[in-house]
Each structure stands twice: as structure tokens, then as C-alpha cells.
mmCIF file of C-alpha atoms in Angstrom:
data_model
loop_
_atom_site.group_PDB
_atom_site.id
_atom_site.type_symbol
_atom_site.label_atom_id
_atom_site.label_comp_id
_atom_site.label_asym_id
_atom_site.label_seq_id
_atom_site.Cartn_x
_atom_site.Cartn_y
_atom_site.Cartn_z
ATOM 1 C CA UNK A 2 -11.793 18.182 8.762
ATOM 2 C CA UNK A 3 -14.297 16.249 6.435
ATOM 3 C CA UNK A 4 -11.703 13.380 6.545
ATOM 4 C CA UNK A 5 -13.073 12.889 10.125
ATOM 5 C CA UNK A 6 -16.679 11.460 7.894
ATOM 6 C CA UNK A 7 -14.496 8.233 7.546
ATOM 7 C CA UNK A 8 -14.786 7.058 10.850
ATOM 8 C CA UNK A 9 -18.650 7.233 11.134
ATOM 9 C CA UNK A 10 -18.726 3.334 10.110
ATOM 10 C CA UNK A 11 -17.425 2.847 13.290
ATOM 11 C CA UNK A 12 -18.736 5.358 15.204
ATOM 12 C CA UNK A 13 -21.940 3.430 13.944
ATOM 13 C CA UNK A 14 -20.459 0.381 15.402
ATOM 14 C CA UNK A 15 -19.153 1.022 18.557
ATOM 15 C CA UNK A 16 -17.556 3.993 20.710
ATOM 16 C CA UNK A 17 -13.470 3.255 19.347
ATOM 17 C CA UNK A 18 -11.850 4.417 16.652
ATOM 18 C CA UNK A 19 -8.750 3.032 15.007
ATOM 19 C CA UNK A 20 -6.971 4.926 12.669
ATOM 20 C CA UNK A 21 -3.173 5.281 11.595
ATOM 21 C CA UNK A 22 -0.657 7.666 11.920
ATOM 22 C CA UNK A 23 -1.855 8.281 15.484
ATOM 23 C CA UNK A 24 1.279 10.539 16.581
ATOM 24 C CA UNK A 25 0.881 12.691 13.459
ATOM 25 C CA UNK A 26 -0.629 16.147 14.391
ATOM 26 C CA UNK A 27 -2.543 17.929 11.393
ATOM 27 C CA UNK A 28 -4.120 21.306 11.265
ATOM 28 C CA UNK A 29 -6.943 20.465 9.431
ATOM 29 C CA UNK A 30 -8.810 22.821 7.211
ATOM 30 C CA UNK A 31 -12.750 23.241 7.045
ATOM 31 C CA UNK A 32 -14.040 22.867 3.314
ATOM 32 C CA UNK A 33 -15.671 26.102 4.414
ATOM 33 C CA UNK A 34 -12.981 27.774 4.648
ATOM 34 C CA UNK A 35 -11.374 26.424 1.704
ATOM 35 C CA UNK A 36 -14.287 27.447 0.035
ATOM 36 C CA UNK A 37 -14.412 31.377 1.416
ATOM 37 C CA UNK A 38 -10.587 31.954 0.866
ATOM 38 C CA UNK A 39 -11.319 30.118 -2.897
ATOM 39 C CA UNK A 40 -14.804 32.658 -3.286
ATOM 40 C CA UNK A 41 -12.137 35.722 -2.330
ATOM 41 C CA UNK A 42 -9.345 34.368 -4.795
ATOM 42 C CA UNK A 43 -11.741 34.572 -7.664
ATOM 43 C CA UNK A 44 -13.858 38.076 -7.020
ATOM 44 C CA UNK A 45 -11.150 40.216 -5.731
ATOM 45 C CA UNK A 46 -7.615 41.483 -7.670
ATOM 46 C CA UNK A 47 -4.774 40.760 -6.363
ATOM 47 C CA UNK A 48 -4.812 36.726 -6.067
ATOM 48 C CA UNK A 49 -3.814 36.220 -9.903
ATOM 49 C CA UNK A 50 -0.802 33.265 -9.994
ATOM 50 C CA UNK A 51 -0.672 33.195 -6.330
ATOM 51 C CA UNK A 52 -0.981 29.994 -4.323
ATOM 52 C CA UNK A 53 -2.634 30.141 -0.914
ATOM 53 C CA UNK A 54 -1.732 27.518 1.403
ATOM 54 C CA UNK A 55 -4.380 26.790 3.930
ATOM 55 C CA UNK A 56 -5.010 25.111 7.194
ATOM 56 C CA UNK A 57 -7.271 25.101 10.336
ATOM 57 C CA UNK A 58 -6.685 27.335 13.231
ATOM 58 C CA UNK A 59 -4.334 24.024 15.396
ATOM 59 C CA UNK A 60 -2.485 21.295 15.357
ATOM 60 C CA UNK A 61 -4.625 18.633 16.812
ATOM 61 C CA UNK A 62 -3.597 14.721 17.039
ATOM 62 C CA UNK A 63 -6.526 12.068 15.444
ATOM 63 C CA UNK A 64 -7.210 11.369 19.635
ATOM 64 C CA UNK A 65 -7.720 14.829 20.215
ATOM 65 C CA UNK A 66 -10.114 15.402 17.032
ATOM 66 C CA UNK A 67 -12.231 12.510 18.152
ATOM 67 C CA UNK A 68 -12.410 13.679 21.925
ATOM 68 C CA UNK A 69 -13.876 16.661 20.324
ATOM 69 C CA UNK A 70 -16.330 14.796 18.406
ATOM 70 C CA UNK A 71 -17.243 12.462 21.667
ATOM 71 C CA UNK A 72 -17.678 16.412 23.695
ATOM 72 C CA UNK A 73 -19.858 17.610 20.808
ATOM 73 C CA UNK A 74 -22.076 13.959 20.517
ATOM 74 C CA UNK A 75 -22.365 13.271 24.326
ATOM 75 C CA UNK A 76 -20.186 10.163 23.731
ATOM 76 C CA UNK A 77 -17.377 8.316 25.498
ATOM 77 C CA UNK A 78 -15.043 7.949 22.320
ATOM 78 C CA UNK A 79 -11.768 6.139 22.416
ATOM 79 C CA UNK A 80 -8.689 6.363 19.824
ATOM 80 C CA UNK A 81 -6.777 3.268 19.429
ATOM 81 C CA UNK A 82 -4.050 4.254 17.218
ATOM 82 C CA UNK A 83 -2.680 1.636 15.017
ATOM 83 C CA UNK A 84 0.603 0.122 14.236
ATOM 84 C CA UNK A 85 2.046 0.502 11.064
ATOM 85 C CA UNK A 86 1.743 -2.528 10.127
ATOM 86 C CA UNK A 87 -2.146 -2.509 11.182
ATOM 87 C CA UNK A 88 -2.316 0.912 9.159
ATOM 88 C CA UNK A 89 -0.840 -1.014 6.518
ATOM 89 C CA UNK A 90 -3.181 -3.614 5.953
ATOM 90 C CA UNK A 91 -5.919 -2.002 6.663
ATOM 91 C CA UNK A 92 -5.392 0.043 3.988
ATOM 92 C CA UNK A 93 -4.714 -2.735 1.528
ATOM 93 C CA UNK A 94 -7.821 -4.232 2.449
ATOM 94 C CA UNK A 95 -9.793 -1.508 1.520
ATOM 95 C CA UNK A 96 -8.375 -1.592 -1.821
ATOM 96 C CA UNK A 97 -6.385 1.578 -1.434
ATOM 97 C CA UNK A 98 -3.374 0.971 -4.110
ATOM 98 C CA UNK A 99 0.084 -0.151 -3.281
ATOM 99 C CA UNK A 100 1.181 3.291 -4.316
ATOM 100 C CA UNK A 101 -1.036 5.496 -2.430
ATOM 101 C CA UNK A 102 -0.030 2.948 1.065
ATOM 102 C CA UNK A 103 3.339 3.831 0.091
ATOM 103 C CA UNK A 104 2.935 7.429 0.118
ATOM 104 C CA UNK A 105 0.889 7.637 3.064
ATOM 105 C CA UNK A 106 3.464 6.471 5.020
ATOM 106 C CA UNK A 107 6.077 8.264 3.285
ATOM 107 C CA UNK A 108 4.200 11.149 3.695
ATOM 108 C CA UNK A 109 3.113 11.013 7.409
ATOM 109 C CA UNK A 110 5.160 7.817 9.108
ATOM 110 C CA UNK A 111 8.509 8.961 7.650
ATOM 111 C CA UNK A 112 7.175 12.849 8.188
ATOM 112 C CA UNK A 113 8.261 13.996 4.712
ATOM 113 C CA UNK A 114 4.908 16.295 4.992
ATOM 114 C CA UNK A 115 4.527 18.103 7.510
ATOM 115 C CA UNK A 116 0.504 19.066 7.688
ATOM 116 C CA UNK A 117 0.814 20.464 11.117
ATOM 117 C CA UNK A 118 1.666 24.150 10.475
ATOM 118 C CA UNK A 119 -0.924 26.897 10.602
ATOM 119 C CA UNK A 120 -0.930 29.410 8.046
ATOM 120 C CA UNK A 121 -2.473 32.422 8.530
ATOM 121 C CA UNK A 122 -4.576 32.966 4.987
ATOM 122 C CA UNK A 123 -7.947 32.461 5.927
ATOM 123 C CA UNK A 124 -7.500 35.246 7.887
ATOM 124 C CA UNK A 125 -5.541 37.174 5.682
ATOM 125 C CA UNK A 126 -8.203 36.361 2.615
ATOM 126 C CA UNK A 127 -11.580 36.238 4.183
ATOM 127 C CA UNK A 128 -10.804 38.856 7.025
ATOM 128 C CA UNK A 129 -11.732 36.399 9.872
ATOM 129 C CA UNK A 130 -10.208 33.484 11.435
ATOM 130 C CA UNK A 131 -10.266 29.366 10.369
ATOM 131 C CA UNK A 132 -12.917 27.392 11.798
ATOM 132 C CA UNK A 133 -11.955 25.274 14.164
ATOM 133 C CA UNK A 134 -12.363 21.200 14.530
ATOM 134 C CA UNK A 135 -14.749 21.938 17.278
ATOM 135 C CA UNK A 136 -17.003 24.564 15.207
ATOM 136 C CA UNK A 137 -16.813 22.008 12.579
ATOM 137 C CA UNK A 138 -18.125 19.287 14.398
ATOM 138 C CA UNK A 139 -20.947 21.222 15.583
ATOM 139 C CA UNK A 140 -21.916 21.973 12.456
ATOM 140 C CA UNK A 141 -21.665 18.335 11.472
ATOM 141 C CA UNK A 142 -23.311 16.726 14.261
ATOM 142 C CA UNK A 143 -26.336 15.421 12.606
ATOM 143 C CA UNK A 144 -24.249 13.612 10.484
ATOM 144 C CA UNK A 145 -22.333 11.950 13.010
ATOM 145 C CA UNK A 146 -26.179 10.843 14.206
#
């Protein structure tokens, strides 16, 4: 969910975001979460050599994450989803290397990863459900200031 920090330079400048990878869905994870589930793994027995996937509590598109943030700021908030080839050199002009562009795409425009499935461990570890986007961005709002 903290991924969603990137777009405050242009939250800063205006009320649209563009992004890539605008038809990928991801069930983002809060880093509180992360860290409750990791807090759990390391106090109780039981979670010795065991990997815990994690995610948030939904599937949600980058549009629908940012109409959550414009609900939560009192914003009108667009998504303008970008073409590959925007995505593409965007990303090279931020200095993101050849090899990590590659993979990106691989990993979301060619859908070898799928991030969109919701596990239920957070539950399962902490004994009450992921956060959602929306809680997240509540908590965040000052941020997004």
C-alpha cells in the first residue's frame, strides 16, 4: 500500500495520476500488517522454516486505489493509465535500470506474477483481518497533505 507514497509528487502537482500497468489488479499489503504477522512469526512456535505469503484484504486496480485516496482527501482524482511504451520511458527516465524495466513488465504486462490473490495469513497469524487500502489511507492522510 506504501507504494501508493510515489504518486504524492503529483498529487502535489495536480489532481491526475499516471502510472503503468493500469489493468493490473494487486492486493496490496499494509506494512502494518506485514509487520504484525512478522511480530507473530518471531514470538510464537510454530512459524520455524515456514514462509507466509501475505496480501491485503482485495484486489483493487491503481484507478480504484486512487479513487479511494481522492474519497479519503476530499479530492477529485483522476487515473490516466499509461501505455507501455509511456510506462517504459518513464521508467528509464527515472533512472530505474534496464533490468528492473524489463522485469516489471515481465512481471505485470506479460502477467508472469500474479499479485492479485488474497491469502488469508494475516488472519490466520494475527487473529484479525488485513487492513484495507481504505483504512490505510486514512491512516496516511496527513501525508498525502
Amino acid at each position: 500500500m506504501s507504494n501508493a507514497l510515489r504518486w504524492l509528487p503529483q498529487l502535489r502537482a495536480g489532481d491526475v495520476v499516471r502510472d503503468s500497468f493500469g489493468s493490473v489488479p494487486v492486493a496490496s499489503v499494509d506494512p502494518y500488517d506485514i509487520a504484525a504477522v512478522a511480530v507473530r512469526a518471531l514470538l510464537d512456535p510454530g512459524h520455524e522454516e515456514r514462509v507466509h505469503p501475505l496480501s491485503g484484504p482485495e484486489p483493487l486496480l491503481p484507478a480504484d486505489r486512487l479513487a479511494v485516496l481522492a474519497e479519503v482527501l476530499g479530492r477529485d482524482l483522476r487515473f490516466h493509465a499509461l501505455s507501455d511504451e509511456e510506462g517504459r520511458a518513464e521508467m528509464a527516465a527515472a533512472g530505474v535500470p534496464e533490468a528492473y524495466v524489463h522485469a516489471f513488465f515481465r512481471f505485470y504486462a506479460d502477467g508472469i506474477l500474479d499479485e492479485s490473490r488474497v491469502y488469508p495469513t494475516v488472519e490466520k497469524v494475527t487473529g484479525r483481518p488485513p487492513r484495507g487500502f481504505r483504512e490505510w489511507a486514512v491512516a496516511h492522510r496527513a501525508d498525502f497533505a
